[in-house]
mmCIF file of C-alpha atoms (C1' of nucleotides) in Angstrom:
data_model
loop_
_atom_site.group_PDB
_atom_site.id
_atom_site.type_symbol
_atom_site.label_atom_id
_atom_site.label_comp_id
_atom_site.label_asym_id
_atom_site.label_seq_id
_atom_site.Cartn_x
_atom_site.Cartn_y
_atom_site.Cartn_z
ATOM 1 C CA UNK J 1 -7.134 -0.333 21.235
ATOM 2 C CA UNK J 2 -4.411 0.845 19.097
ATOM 3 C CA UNK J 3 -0.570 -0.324 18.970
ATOM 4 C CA UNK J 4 0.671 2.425 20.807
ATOM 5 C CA UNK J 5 -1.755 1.868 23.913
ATOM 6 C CA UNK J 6 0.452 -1.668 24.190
ATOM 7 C CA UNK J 7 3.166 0.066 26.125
ATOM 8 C CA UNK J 8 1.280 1.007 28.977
ATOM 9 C CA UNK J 9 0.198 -2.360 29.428
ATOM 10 C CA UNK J 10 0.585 -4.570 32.979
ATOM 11 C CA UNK J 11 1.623 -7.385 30.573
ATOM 12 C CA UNK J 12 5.455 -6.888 29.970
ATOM 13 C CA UNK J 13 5.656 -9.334 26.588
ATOM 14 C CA UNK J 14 2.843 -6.404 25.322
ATOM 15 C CA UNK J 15 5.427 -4.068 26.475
ATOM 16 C CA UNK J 16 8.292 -5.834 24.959
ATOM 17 C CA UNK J 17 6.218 -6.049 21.678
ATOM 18 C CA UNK J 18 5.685 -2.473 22.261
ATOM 19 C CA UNK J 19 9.525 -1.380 22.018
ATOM 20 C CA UNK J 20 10.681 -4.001 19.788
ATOM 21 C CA UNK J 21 8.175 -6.945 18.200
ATOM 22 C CA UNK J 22 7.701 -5.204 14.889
ATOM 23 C CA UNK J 23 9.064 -6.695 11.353
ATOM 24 C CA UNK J 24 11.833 -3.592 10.698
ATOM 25 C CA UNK J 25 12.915 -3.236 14.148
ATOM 26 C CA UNK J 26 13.682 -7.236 14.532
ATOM 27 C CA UNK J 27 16.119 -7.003 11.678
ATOM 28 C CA UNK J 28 18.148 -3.930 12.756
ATOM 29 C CA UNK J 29 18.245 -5.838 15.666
ATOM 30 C CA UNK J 30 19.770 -8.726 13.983
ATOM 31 C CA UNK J 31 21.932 -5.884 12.058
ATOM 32 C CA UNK J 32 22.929 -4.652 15.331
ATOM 33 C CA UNK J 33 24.200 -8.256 16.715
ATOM 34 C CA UNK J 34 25.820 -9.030 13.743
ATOM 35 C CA UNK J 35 28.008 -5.879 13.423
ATOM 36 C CA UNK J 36 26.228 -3.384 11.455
ATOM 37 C CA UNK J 37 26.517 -0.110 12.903
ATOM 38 C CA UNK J 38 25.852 2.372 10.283
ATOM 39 C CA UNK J 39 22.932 4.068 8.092
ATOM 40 C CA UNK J 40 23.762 2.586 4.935
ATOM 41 C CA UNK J 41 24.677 -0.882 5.801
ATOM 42 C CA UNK J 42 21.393 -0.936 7.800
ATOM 43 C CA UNK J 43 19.693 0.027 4.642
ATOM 44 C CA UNK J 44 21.892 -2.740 2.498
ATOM 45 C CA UNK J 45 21.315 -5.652 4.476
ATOM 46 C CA UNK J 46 18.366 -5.126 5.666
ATOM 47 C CA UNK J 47 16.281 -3.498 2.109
ATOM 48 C CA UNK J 48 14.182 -1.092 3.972
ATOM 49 C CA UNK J 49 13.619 1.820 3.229
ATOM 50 C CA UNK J 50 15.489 4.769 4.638
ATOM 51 C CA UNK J 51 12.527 6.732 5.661
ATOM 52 C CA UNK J 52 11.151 3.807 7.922
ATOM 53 C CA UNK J 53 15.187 2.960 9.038
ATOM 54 C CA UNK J 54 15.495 6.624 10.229
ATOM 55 C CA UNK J 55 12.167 6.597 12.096
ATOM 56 C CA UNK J 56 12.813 2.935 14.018
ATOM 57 C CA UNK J 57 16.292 4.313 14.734
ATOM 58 C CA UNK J 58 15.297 7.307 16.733
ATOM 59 C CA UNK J 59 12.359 5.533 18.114
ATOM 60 C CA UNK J 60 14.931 2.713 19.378
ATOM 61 C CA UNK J 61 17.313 6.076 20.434
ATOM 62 C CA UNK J 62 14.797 7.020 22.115
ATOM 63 C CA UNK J 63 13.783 4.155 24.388
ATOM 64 C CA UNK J 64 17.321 3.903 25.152
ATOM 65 C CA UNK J 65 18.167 0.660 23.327
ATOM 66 C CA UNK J 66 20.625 2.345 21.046
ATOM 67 C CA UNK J 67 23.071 5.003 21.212
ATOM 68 C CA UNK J 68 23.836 7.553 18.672
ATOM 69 C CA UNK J 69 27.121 8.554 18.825
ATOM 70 C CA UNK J 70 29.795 10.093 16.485
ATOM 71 C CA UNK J 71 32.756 8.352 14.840
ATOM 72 C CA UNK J 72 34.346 11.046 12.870
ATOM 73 C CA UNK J 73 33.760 14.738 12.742
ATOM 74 C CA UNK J 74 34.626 16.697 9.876
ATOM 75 C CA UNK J 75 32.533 15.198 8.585
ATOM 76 C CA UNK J 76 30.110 14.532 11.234
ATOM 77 C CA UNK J 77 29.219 11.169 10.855
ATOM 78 C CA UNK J 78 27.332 9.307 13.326
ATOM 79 C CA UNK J 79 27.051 5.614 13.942
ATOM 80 C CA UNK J 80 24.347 3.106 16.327
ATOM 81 C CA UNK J 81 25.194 0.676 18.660
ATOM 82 C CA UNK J 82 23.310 -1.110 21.189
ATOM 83 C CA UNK J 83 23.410 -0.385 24.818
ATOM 84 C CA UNK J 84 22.860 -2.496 27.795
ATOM 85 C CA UNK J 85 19.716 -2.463 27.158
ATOM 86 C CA UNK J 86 19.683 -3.474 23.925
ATOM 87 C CA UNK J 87 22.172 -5.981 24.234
ATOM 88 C CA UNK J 88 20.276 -8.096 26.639
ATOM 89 C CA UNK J 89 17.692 -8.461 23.559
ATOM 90 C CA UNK J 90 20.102 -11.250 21.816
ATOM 91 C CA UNK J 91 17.612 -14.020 23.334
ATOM 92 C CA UNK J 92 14.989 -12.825 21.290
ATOM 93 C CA UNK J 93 16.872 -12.836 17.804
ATOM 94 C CA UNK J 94 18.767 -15.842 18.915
ATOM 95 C CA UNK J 95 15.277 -17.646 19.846
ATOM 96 C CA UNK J 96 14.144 -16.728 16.157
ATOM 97 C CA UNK J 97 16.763 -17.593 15.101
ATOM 98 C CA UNK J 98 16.919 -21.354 16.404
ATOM 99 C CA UNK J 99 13.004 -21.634 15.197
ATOM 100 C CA UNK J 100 13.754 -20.037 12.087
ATOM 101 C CA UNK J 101 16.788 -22.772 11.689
ATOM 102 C CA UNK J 102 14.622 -25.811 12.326
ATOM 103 C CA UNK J 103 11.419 -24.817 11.115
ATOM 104 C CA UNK J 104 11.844 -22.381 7.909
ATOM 105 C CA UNK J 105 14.974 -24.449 6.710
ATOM 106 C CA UNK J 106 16.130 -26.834 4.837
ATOM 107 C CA UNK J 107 19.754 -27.730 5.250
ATOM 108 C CA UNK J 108 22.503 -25.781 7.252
ATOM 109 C CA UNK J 109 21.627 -22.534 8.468
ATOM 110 C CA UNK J 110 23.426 -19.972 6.694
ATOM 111 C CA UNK J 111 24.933 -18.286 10.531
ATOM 112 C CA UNK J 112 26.419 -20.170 13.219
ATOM 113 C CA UNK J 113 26.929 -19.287 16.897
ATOM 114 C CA UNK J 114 30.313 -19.740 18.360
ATOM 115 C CA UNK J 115 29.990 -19.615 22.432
ATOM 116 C CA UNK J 116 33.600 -17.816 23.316
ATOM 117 C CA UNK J 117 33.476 -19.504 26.420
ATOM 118 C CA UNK J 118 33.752 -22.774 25.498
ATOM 119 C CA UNK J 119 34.638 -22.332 21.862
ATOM 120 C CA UNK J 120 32.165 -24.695 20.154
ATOM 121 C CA UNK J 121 29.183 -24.163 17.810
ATOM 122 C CA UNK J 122 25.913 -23.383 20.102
ATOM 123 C CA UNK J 123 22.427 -24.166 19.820
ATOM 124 C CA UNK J 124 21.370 -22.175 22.548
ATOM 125 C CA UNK J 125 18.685 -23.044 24.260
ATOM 126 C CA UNK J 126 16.173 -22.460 27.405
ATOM 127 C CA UNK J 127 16.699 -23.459 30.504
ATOM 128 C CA UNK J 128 15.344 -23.556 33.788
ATOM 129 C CA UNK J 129 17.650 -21.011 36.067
ATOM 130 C CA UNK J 130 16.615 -23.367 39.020
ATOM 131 C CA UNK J 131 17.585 -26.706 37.545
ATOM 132 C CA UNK J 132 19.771 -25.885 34.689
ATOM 133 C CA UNK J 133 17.138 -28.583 32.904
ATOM 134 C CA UNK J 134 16.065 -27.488 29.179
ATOM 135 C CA UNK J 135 12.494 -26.461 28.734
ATOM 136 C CA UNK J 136 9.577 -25.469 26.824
ATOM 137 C CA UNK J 137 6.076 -24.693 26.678
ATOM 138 C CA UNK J 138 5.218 -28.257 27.745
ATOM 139 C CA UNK J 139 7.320 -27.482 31.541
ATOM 140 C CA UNK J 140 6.621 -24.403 31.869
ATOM 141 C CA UNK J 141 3.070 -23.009 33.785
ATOM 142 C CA UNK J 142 1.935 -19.484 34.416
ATOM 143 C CA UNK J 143 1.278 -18.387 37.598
ATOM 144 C CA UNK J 144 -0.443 -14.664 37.927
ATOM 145 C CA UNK J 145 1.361 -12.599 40.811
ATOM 146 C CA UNK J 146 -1.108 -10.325 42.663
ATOM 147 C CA UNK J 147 -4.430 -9.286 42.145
ATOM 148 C CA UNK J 148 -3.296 -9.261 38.403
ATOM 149 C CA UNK J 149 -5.222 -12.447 38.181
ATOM 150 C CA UNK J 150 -8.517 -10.602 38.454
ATOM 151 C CA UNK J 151 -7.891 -8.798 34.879
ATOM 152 C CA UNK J 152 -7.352 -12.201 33.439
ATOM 153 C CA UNK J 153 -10.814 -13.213 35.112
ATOM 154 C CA UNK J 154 -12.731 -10.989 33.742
ATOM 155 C CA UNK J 155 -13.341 -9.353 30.215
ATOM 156 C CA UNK J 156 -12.260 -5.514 31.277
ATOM 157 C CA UNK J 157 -8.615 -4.511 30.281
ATOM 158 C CA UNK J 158 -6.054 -6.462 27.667
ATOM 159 C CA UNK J 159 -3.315 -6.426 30.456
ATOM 160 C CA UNK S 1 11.704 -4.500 -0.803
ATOM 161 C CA UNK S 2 8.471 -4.935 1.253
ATOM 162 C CA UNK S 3 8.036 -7.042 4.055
ATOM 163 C CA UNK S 4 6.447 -9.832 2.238
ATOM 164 C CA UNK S 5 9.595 -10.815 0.906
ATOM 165 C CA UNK S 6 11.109 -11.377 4.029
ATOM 166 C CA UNK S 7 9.996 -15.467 4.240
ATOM 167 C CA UNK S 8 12.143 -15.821 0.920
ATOM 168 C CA UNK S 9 15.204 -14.459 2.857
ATOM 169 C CA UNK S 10 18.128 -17.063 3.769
ATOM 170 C CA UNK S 11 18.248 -15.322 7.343
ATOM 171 C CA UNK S 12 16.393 -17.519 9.024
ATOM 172 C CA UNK S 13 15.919 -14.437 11.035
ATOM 173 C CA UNK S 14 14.257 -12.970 8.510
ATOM 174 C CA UNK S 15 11.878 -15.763 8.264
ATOM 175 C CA UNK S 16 11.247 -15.723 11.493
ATOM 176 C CA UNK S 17 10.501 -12.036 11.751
ATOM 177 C CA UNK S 18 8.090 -12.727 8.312
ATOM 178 C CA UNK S 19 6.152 -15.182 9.991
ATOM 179 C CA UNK S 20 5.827 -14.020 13.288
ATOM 180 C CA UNK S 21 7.230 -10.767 13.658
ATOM 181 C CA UNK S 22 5.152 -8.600 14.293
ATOM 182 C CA UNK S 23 2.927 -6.762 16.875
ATOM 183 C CA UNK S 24 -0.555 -9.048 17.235
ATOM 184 C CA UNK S 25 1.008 -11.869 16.143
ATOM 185 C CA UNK S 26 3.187 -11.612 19.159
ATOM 186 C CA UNK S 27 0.016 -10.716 21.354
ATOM 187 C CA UNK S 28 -1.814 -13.971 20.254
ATOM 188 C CA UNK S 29 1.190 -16.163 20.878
ATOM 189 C CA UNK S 30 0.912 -14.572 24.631
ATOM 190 C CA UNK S 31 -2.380 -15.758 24.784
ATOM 191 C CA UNK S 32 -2.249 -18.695 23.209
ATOM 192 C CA UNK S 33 0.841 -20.099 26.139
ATOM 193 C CA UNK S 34 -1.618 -18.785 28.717
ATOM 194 C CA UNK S 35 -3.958 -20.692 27.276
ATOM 195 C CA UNK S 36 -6.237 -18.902 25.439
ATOM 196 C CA UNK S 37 -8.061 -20.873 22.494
ATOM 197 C CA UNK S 38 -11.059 -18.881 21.095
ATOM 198 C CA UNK S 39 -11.816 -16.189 19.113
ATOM 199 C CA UNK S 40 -13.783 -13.968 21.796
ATOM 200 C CA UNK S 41 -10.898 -14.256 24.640
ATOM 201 C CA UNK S 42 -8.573 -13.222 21.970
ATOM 202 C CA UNK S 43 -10.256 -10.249 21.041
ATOM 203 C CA UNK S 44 -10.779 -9.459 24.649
ATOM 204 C CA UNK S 45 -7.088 -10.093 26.059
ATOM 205 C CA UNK S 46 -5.010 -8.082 23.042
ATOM 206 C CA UNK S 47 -7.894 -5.893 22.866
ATOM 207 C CA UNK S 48 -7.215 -6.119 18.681
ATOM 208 C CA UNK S 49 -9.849 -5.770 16.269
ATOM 209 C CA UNK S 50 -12.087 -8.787 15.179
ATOM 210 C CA UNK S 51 -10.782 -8.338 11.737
ATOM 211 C CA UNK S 52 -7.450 -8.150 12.420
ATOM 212 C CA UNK S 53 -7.490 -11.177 14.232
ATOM 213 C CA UNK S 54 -9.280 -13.313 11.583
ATOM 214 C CA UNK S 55 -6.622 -12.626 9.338
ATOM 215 C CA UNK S 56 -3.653 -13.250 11.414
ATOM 216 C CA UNK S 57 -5.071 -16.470 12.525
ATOM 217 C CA UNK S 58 -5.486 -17.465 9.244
ATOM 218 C CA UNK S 59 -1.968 -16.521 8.466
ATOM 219 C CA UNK S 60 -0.789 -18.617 11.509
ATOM 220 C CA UNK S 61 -2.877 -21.539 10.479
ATOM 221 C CA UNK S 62 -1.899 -21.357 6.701
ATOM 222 C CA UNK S 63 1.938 -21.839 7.804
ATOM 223 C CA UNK S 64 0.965 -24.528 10.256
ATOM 224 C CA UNK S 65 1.807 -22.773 13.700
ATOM 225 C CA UNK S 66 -1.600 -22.505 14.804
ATOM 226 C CA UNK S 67 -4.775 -25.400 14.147
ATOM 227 C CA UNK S 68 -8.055 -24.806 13.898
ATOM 228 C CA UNK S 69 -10.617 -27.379 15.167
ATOM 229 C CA UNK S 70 -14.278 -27.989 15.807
ATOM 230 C CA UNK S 71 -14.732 -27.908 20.008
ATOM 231 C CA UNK S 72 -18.141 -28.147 18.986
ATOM 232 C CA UNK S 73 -20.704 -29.503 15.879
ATOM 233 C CA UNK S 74 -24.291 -27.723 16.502
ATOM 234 C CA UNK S 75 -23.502 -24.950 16.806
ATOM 235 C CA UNK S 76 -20.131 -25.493 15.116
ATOM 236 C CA UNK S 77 -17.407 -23.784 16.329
ATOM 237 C CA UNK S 78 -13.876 -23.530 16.142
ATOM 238 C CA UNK S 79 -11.412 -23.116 18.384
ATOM 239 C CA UNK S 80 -7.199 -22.132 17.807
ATOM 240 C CA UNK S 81 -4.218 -24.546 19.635
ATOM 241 C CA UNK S 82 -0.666 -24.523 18.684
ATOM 242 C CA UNK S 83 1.100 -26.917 17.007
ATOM 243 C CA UNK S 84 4.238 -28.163 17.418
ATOM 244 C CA UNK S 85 5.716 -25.721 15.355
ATOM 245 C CA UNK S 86 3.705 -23.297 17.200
ATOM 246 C CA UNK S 87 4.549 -24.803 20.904
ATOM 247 C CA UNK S 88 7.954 -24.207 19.857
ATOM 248 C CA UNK S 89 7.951 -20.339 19.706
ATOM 249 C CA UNK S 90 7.491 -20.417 23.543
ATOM 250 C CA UNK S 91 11.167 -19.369 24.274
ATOM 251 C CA UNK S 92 10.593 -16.059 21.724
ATOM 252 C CA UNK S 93 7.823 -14.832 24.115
ATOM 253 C CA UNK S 94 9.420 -15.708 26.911
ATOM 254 C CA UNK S 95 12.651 -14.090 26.132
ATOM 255 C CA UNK S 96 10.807 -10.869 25.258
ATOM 256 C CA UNK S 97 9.023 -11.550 28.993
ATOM 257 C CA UNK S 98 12.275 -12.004 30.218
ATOM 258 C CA UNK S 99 13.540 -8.837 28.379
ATOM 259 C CA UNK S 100 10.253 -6.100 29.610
ATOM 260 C CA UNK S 101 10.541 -7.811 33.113
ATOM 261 C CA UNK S 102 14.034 -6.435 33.343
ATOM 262 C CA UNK S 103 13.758 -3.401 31.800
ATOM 263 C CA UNK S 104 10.497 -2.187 31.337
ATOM 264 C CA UNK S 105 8.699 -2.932 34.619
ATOM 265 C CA UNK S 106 9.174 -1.490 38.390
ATOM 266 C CA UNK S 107 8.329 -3.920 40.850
ATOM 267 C CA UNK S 108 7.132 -7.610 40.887
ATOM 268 C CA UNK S 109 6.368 -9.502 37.607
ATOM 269 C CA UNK S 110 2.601 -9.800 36.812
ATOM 270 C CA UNK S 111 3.290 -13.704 35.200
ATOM 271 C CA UNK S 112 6.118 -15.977 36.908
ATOM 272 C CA UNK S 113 6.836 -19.269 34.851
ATOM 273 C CA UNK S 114 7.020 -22.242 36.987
ATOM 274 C CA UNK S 115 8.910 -24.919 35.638
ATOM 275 C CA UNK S 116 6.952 -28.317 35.921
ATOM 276 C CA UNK S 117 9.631 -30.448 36.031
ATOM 277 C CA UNK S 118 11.290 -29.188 39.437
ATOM 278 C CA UNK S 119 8.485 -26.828 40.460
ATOM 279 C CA UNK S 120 10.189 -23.665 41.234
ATOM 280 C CA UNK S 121 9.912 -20.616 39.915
ATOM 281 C CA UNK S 122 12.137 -19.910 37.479
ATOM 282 C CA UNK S 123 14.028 -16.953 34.999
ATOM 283 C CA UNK S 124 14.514 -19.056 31.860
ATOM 284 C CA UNK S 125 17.715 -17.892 30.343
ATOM 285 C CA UNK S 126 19.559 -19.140 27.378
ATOM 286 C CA UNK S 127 22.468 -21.605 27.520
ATOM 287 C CA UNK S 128 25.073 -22.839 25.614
ATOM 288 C CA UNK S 129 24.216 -26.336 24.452
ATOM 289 C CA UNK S 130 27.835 -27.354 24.821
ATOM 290 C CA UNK S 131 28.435 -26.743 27.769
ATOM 291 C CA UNK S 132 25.503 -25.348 30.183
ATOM 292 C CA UNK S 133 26.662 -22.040 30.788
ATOM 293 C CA UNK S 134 24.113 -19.041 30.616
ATOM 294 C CA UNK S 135 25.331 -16.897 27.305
ATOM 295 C CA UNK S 136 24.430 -13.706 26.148
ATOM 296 C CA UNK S 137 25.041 -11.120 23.534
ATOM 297 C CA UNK S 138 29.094 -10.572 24.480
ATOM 298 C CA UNK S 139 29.432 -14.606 24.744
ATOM 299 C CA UNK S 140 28.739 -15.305 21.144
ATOM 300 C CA UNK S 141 30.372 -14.819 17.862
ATOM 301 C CA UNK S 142 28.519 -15.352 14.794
ATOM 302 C CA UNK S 143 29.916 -17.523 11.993
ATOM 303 C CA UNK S 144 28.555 -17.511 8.212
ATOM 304 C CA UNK S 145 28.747 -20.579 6.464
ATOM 305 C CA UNK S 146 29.556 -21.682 3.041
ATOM 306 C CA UNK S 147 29.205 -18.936 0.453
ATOM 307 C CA UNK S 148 26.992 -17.012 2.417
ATOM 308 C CA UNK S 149 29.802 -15.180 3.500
ATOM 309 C CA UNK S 150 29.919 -13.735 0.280
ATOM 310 C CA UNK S 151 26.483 -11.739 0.526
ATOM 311 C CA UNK S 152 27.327 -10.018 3.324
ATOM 312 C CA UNK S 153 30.701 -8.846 1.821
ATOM 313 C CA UNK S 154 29.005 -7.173 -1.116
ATOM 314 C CA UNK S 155 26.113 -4.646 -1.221
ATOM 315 C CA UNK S 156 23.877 -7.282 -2.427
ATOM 316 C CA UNK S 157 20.675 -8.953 -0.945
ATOM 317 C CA UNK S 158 19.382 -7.889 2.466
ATOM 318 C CA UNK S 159 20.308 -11.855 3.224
ATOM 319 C "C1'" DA V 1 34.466 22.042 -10.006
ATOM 320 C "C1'" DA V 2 32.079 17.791 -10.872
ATOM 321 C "C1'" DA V 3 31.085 13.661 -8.871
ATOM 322 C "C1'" DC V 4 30.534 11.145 -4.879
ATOM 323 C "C1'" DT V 5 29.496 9.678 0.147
ATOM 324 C "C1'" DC V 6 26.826 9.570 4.204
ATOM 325 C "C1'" DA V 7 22.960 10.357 6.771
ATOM 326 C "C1'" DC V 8 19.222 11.615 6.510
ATOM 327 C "C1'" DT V 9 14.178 14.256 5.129
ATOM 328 C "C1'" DT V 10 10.191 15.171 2.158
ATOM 329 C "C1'" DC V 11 6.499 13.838 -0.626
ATOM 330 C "C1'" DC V 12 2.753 11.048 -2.039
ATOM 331 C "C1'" DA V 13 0.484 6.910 -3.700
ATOM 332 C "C1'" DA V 14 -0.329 2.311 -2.073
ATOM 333 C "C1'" DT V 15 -1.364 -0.505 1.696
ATOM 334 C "C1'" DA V 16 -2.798 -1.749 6.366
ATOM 335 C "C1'" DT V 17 -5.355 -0.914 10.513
ATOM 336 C "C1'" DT V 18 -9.208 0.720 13.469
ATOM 337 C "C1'" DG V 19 -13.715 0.735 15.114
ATOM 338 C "C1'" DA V 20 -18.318 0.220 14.431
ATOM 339 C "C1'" DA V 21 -21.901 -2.147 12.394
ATOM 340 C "C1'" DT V 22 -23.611 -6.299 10.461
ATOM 341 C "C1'" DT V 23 -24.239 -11.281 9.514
ATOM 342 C "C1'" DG V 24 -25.714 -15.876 10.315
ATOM 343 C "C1'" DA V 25 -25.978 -20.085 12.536
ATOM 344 C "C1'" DC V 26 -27.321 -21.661 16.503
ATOM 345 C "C1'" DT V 27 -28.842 -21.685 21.831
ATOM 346 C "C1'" DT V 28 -31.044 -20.041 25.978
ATOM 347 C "C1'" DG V 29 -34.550 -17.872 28.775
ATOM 348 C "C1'" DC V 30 -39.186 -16.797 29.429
ATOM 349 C "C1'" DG K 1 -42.431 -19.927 19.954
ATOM 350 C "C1'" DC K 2 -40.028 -15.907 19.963
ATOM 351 C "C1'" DA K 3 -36.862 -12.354 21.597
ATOM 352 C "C1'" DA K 4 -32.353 -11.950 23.239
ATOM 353 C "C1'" DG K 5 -27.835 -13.756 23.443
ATOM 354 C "C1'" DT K 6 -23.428 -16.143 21.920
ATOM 355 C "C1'" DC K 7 -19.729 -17.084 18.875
ATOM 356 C "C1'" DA K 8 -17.103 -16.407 14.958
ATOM 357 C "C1'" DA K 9 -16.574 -14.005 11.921
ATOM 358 C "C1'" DT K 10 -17.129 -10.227 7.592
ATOM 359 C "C1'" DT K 11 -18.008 -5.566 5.642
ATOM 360 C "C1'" DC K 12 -17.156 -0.774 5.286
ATOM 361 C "C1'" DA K 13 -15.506 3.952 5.823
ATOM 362 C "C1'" DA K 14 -12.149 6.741 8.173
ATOM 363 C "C1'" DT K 15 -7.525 6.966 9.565
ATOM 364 C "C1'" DA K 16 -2.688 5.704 9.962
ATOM 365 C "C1'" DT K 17 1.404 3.627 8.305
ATOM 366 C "C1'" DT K 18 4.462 2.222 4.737
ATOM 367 C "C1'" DG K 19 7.297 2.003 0.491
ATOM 368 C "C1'" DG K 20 9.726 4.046 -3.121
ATOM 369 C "C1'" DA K 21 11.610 7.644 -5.307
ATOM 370 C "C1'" DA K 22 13.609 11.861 -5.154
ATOM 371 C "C1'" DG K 23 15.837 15.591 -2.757
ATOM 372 C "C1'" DT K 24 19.089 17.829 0.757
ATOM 373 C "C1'" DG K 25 23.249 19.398 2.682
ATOM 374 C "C1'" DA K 26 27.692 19.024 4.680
ATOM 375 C "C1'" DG K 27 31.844 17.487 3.471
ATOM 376 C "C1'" DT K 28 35.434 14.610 0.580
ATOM 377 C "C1'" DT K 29 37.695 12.741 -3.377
ATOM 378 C "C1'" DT K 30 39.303 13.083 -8.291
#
DNA sequence: AAACTCACTTCCAATATTGAATTGACTTGC
DNA sequence: GCAAGTCAATTCAATATTGGAAGTGAGTTT
């Protein structure tokens, strides 16, 4: 199986990884969250190159996570932004983000997160929607919906 | 630059993204919270090549995310587990579960999460450690610290 | 009118990935 | 006791992707 087959699988993380889970795409994603909207800044703070930037843009165009849309004509200049569906990625980056802080770092991370709401520096976290309790992989079990279970029985498809 | 120099980023994002950003890496965190420990499951779940897989494991287990132990002397073999470093990436792949549930899927989720602790289902969701409210991309504002500010003024490193 | 900006595209060498075959230590079935 | 099977890889050639540098073209600034 190739990367590209991992869209069409049942397994929506393998489709999330799909749209999203490489190395590139991950930072214009940060990029994206922290303001960056254009070409050149994309290339700056990121250091790709601008061959593989214009290719992950389109492909994230594309899939509907950004939009493409013009800030100035004459001259025609166009800038990215996220869309609904791209916004609702921020738990990804911000997950990295808080394993990235505690596990890759030494010291104070160099980007805080200011919740609007309440106005104080976040470490966001998971929680259970049911409880409101925190949790990780230790409270959390998988349950297989449907007769998905059999794939994960047997040896056939990667699901 | 080339993605190898991502870990020496100060993003912690970028770390992140170095270590375990990208597509198989991704896939074998999947299996590995469903439980998946040895080398033959793995290549039959992501469906990945045996090669590819020996060298991201080895990756995983060189930067202490993933251990490798004997399950068995005569015949020795191995098996992979997480470590805590590792166990802590759960809410990464669950946001991007999360994330394709919404977006990418029709119809009923093929995994639900159960949370042990109060035993419902549940749709973990990021909250604000201050003060428990769910938070998402509009609800946060980032903050640099120290001088850090100062790289992403200039044109300098990717940060 | 020369230099510069922005948003790309083209080219090609270097690198990574795929898929199939192979290895080797051991176990199981007959 | 010996052929077939299992597990955990490694090797190799064909293919695909990437990185870096250079180029493009529409328009603007000096």
């Amino acid at each position: 199986m190739s990367r590209a087959d991992l869209s069409s699988s049942a397994c929506t993380v393998a489709r999330a990884v799909a749209a999203v889970g490489d190395e590139w795409t991950l930072l214009i994603l940060r990029e994206m969250f922290l303001g960056t909207r254009r070409f050149d800044d994309f290339l700056r703070q990121t250091g790709m190159s601008s061959h593989l930037l214009s290719r992950r843009l389109k492909k994230l165009v594309a899939l509907g996570i950004v939009r493409r849309s013009a800030y100035s004509e004459r001259p025609l200049r166009h800038e990215y932004s996220l869309t609904g569906m791209g916004q609702d990625l921020w738990p990804i980056i911000v997950a990295m983000k808080q394993w990235g802080d505690r596990w890759l770092l030494d010291g104070v991370p160099p980007v805080q997160i200011v919740h609007k709401g309440c106005e104080s520096v976040t470490q966001p976290q998971m929680t259970c929607s049911e409880c409101g309790e925190p949790m990780g992989a230790r409270d959390a079990r998988a349950r297989l919906t449907r007769d998905f279970s059999a794939v994960r029985e047997g040896s056939a498809d990667p699901a």
